[in-house]
CSV table of C-alpha atoms in Angstrom, one decimal:
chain,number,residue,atom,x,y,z
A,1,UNK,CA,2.6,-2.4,-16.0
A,2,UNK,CA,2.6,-3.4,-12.2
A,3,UNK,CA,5.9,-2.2,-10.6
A,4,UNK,CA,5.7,-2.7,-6.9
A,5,UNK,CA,9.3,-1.6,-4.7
A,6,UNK,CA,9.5,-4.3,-1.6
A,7,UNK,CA,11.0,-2.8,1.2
A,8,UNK,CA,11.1,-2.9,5.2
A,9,UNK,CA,12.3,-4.2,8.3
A,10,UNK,CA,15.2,-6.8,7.9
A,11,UNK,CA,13.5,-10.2,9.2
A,12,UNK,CA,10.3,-9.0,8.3
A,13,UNK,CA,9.8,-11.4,5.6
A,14,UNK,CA,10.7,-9.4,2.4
A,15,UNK,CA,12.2,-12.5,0.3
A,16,UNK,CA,8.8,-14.4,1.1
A,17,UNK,CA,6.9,-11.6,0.2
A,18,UNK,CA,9.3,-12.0,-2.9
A,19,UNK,CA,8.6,-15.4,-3.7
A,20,UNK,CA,4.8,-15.3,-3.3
A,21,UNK,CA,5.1,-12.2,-5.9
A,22,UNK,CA,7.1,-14.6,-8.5
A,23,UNK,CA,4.6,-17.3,-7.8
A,24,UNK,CA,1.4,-15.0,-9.0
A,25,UNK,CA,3.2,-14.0,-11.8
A,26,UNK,CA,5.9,-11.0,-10.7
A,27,UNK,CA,9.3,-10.9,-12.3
A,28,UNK,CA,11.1,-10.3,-9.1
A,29,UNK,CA,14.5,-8.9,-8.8
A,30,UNK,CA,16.1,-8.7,-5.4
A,31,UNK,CA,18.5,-6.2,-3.4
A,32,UNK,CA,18.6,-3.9,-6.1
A,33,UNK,CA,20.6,-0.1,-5.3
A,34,UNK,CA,17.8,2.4,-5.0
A,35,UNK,CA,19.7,4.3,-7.7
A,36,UNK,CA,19.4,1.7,-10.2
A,37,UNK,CA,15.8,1.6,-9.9
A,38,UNK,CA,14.7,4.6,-12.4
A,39,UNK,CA,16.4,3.1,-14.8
A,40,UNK,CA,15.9,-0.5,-14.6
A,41,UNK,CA,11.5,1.0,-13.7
A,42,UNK,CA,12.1,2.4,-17.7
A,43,UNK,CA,13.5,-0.1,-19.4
A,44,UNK,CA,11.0,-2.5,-17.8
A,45,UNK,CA,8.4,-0.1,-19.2
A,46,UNK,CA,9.8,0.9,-22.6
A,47,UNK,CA,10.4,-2.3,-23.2
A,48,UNK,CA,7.0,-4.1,-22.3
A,49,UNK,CA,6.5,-7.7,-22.9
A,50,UNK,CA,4.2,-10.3,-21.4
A,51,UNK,CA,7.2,-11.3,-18.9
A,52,UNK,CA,8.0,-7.9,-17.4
A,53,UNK,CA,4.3,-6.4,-17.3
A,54,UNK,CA,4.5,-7.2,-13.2
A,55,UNK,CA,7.5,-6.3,-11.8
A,56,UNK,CA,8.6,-6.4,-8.1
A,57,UNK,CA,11.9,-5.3,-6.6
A,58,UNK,CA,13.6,-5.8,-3.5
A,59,UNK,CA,15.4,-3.0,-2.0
A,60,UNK,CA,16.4,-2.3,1.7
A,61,UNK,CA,19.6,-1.4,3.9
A,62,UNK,CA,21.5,-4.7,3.0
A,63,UNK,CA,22.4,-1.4,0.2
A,64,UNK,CA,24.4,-0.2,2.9
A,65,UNK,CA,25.1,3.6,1.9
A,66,UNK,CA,23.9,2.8,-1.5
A,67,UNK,CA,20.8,2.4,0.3
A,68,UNK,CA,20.8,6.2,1.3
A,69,UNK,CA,19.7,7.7,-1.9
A,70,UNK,CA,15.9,6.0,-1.4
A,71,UNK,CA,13.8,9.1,-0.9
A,72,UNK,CA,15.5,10.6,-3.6
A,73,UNK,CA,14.9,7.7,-5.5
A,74,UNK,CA,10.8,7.5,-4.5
A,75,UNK,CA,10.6,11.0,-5.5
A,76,UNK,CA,12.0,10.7,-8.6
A,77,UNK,CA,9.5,7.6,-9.3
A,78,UNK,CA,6.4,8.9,-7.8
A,79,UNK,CA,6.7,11.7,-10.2
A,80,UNK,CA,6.8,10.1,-13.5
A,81,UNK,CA,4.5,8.3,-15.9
A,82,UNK,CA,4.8,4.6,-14.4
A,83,UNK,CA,2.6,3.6,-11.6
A,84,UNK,CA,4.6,2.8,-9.1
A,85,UNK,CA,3.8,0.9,-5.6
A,86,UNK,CA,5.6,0.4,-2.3
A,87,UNK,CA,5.2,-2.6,-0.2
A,88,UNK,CA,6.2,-2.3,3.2
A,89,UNK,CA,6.8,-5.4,5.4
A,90,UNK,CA,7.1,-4.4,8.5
A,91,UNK,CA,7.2,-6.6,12.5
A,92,UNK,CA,7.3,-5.7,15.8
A,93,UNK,CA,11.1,-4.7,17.3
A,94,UNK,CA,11.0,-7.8,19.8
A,95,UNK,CA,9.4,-10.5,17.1
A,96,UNK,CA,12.3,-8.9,14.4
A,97,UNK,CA,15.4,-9.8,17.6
A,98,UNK,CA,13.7,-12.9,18.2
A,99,UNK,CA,14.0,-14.3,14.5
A,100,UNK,CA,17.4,-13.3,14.4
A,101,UNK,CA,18.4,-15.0,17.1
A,102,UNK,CA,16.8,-17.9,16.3
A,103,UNK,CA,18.5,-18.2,12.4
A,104,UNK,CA,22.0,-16.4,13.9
A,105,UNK,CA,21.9,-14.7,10.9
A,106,UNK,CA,23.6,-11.4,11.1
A,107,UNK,CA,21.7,-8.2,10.9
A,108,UNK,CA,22.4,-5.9,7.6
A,109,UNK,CA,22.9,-3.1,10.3
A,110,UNK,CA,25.6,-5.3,12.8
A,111,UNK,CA,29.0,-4.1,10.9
A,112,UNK,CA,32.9,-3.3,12.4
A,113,UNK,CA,31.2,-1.3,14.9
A,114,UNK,CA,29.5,-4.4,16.5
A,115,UNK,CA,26.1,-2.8,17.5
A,116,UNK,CA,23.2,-5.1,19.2
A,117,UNK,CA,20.5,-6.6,17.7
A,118,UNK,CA,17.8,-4.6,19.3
A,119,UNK,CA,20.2,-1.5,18.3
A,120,UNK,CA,20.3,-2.1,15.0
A,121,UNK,CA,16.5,-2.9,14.5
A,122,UNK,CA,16.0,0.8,15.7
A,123,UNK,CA,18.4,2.4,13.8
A,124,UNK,CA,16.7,0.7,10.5
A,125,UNK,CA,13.9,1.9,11.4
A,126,UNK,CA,14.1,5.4,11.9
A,127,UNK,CA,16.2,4.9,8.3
A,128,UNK,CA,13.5,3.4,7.3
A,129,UNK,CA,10.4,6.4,8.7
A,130,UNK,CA,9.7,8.2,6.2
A,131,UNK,CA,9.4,5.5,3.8
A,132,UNK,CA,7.4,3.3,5.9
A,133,UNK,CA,4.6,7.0,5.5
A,134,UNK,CA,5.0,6.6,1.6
A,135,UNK,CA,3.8,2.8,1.8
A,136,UNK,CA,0.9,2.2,-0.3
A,137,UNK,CA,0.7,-1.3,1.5
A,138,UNK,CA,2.1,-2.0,4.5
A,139,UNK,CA,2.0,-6.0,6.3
A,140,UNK,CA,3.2,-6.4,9.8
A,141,UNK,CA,4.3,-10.2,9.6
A,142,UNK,CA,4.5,-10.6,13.9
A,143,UNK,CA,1.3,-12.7,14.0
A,144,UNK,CA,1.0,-14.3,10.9
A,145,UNK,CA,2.8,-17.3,9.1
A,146,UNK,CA,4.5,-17.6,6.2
A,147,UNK,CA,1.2,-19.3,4.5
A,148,UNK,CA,-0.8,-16.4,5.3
A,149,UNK,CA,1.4,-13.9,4.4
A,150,UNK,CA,1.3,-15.3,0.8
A,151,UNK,CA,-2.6,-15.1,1.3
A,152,UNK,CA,-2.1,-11.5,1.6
A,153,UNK,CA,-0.2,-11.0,-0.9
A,154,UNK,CA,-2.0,-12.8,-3.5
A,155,UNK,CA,-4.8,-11.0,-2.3
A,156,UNK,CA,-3.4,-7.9,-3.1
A,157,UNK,CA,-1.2,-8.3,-6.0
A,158,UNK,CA,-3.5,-11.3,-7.9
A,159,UNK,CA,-5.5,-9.1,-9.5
A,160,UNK,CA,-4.0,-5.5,-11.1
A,161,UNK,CA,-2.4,-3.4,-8.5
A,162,UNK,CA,-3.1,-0.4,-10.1
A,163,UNK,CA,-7.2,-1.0,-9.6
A,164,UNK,CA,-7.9,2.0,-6.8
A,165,UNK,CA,-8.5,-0.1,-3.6
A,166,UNK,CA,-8.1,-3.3,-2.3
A,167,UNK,CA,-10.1,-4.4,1.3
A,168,UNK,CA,-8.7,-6.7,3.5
A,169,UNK,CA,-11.5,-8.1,6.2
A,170,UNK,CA,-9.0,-9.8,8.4
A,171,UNK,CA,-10.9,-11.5,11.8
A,172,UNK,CA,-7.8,-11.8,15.1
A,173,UNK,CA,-7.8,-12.6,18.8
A,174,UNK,CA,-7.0,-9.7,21.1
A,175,UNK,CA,-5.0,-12.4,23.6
A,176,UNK,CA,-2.8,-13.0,20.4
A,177,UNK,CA,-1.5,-9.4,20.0
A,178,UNK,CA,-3.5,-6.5,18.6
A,179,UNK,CA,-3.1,-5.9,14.4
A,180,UNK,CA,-0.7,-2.4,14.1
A,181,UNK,CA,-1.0,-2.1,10.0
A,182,UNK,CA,-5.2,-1.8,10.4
A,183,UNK,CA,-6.7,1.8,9.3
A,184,UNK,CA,-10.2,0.4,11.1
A,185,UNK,CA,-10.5,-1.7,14.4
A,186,UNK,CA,-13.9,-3.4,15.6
A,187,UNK,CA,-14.0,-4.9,18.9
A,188,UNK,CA,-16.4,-7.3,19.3
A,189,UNK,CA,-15.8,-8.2,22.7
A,190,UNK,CA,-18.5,-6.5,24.2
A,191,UNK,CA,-20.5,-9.2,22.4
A,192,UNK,CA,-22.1,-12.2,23.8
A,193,UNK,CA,-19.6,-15.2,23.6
A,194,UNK,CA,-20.0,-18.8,22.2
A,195,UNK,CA,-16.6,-19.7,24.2
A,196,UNK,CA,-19.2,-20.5,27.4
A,197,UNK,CA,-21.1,-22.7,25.4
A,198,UNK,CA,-19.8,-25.9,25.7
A,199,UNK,CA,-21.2,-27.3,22.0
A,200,UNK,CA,-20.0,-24.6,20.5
A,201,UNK,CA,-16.6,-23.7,22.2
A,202,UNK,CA,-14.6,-26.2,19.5
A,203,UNK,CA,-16.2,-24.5,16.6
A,204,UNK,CA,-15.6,-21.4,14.9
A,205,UNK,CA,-17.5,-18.4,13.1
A,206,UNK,CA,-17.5,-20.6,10.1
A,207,UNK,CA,-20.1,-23.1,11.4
A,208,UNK,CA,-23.7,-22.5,11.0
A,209,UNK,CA,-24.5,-23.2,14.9
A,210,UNK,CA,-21.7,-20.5,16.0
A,211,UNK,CA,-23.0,-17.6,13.3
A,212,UNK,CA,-26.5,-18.3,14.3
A,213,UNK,CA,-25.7,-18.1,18.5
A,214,UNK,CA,-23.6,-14.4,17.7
A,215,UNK,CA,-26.0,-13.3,15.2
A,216,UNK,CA,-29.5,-13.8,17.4
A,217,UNK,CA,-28.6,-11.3,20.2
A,218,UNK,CA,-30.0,-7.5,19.7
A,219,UNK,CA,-27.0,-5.9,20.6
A,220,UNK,CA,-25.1,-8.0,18.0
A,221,UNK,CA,-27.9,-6.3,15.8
A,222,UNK,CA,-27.3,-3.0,16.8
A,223,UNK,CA,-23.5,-3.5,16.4
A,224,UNK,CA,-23.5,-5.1,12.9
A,225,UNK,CA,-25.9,-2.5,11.5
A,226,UNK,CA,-23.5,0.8,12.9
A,227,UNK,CA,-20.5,-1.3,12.2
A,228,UNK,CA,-21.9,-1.3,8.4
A,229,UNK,CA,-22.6,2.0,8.9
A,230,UNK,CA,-19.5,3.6,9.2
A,231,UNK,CA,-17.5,1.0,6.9
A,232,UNK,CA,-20.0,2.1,4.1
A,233,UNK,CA,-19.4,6.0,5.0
A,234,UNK,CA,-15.6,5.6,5.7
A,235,UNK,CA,-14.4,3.6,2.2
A,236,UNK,CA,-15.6,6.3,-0.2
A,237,UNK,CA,-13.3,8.7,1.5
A,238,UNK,CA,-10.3,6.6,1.6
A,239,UNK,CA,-10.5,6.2,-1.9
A,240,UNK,CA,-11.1,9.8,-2.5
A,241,UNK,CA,-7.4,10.2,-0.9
A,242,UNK,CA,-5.7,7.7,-3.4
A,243,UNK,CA,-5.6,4.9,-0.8
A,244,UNK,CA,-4.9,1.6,-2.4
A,245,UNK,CA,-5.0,-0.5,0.8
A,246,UNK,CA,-7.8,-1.0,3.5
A,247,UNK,CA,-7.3,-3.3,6.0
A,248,UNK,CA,-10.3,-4.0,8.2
A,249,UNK,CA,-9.8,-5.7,11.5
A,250,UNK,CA,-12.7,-7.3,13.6
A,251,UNK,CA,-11.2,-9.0,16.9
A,252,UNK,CA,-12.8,-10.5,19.8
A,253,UNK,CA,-11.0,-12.7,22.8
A,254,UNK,CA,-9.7,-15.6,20.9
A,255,UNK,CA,-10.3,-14.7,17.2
A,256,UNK,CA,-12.4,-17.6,16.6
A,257,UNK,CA,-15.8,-17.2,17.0
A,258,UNK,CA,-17.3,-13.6,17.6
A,259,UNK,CA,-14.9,-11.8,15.1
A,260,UNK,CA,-14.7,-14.2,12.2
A,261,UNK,CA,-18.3,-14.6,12.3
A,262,UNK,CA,-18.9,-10.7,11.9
A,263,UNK,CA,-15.8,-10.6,9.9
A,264,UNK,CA,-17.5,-13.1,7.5
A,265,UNK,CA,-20.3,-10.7,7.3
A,266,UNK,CA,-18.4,-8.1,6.8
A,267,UNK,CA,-16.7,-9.6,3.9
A,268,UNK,CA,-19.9,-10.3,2.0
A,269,UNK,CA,-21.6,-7.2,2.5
A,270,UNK,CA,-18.4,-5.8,0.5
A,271,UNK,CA,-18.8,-8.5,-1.9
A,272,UNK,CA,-21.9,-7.3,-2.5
A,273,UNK,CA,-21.2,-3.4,-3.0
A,274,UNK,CA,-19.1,-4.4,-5.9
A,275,UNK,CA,-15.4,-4.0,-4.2
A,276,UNK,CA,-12.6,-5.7,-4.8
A,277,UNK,CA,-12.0,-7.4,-1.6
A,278,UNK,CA,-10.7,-10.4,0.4
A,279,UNK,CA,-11.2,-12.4,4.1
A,280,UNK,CA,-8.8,-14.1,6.0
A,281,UNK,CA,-8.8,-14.8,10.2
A,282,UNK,CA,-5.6,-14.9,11.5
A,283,UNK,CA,-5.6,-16.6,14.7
A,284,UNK,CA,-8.7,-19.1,14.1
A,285,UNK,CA,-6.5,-22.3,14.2
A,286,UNK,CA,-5.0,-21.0,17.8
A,287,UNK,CA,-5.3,-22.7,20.9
């Protein structure tokens, strides 16, 4: 059985996160008390059918103090027979007041005592530390829109989320805002750049004519063979620690030439190695 807790930032897209799970299959339950969850994780898997084999729940500080009892919770969970997974969705403090300003909805954290915005994004999350260090994936929603964070998620979850390690190759443009949730960063800026050449500036790293201008250059050479290098040294260890995420992130100027062509490479050499893995390039369709 695939149980995955969804938790996180309030605004940071949870209840999409939610929905993508339902539409690949999930049985999704939403704002469930941490303290319910042992029991309701048992009876899913005591009582395994075809319908509850992937289950996904929604917890988070709309629980108010009901909402304290989460580590307790996790520890309880992480030390029994079910294989459980935590899903963190996480955003930047200013992208999380923003939203909320623009829907007016009211923060879980804005009660009687009439706290600000900002103030109560801070407060949830240092509630929210120490589970945000026991996430086994974690997806910071600032840069990305609500198609591509079901991409991610089907990504992840489409397959069986108990398999040891899924890679995410993931190309972005530096001028859009860096990518906080990557364990790996290559920046390929130091790379010659299509952007000058006029025939190619509209394209991106998926046409021939832009793969074959980045590829041709010995330094792109030198980069792509120490930048496989270390990828094909560094995975083995992070699954000998248990890690079941691995987001790779490749970013250049723009995000649409340079890094989603080595990104591209990057993918396929994965391919090849036999793991389970997945591309997506975050900022190609940006001006």
């Amino acid at each position: 059985m695939d149980f995955i807790i969804v938790t996180g930032m309030s605004g940071a897209g949870k209840s999409q996160a939610a929905k993508a799970l339902e539409d690949i299959g999930f049985y999704c339950v939403d704002n469930i008390p941490p303290s319910m969850l042992p029991a309701f994780a048992e009876l899913c898997w005591r009582g395994q059918s075809r319908k509850l084999s992937k289950v996904a729940v929604v917890t988070d500080v709309r629980g108010g103090e009901l909402f304290e009892d989460i580590n307790s919770v996790l520890d309880e969970l992480l030390s029994g027979q079910i294989d459980i997974k935590i899903l963190f969705l996480d955003a930047a403090d200013e992208v999380l007041v923003r939203r909320y300003r623009e829907t007016r909805h009211k923060h879980p954290l804005c009660d009687l005592k009439h706290i600000s915005i900002i103030n109560a994004v801070k407060k949830e999350r240092e509630l929210l530390r120490t589970v945000y260090a026991r996430a086994d994936y974690i997806i910071d929603t600032s840069q990305i829109s609500s198609a591509q964070l079901k991409q991610r998620i089907s990504s992840l979850f489409l397959g069986d989320a108990s398999q040891a390690l899924t890679i995410q190759c993931m190309s972005f443009g530096f001028k859009y805002g860096g990518l906080p949730e990557a364990n790996l960063i290559f920046d390929v800026r130091c790379l010659p750049n299509p952007f000058y050449i006029d025939e190619l500036r509209p394209l991106t790293g998926l046409n021939e004519p832009v793969r074959d201008y980045v590829l041709k250059f010995p330094q792109t050479e030198g980069y792509v063979e120490r930048m496989l290098s270390l990828v094909d040294y560094s995975v083995p260890l992070y699954c000998s620690e248990g890690k079941s995420q691995l987001l790779i992130g490749i970013g250049c100027t723009g995000g649409k030439h340079r890094s989603v062509t080595l990104t591209e490479l990057l993918y396929q050499h994965l391919q090849e190695k036999g793991y389970r893995v997945s591309v997506s390039h975050r900022d190609i369709n940006k001006v």
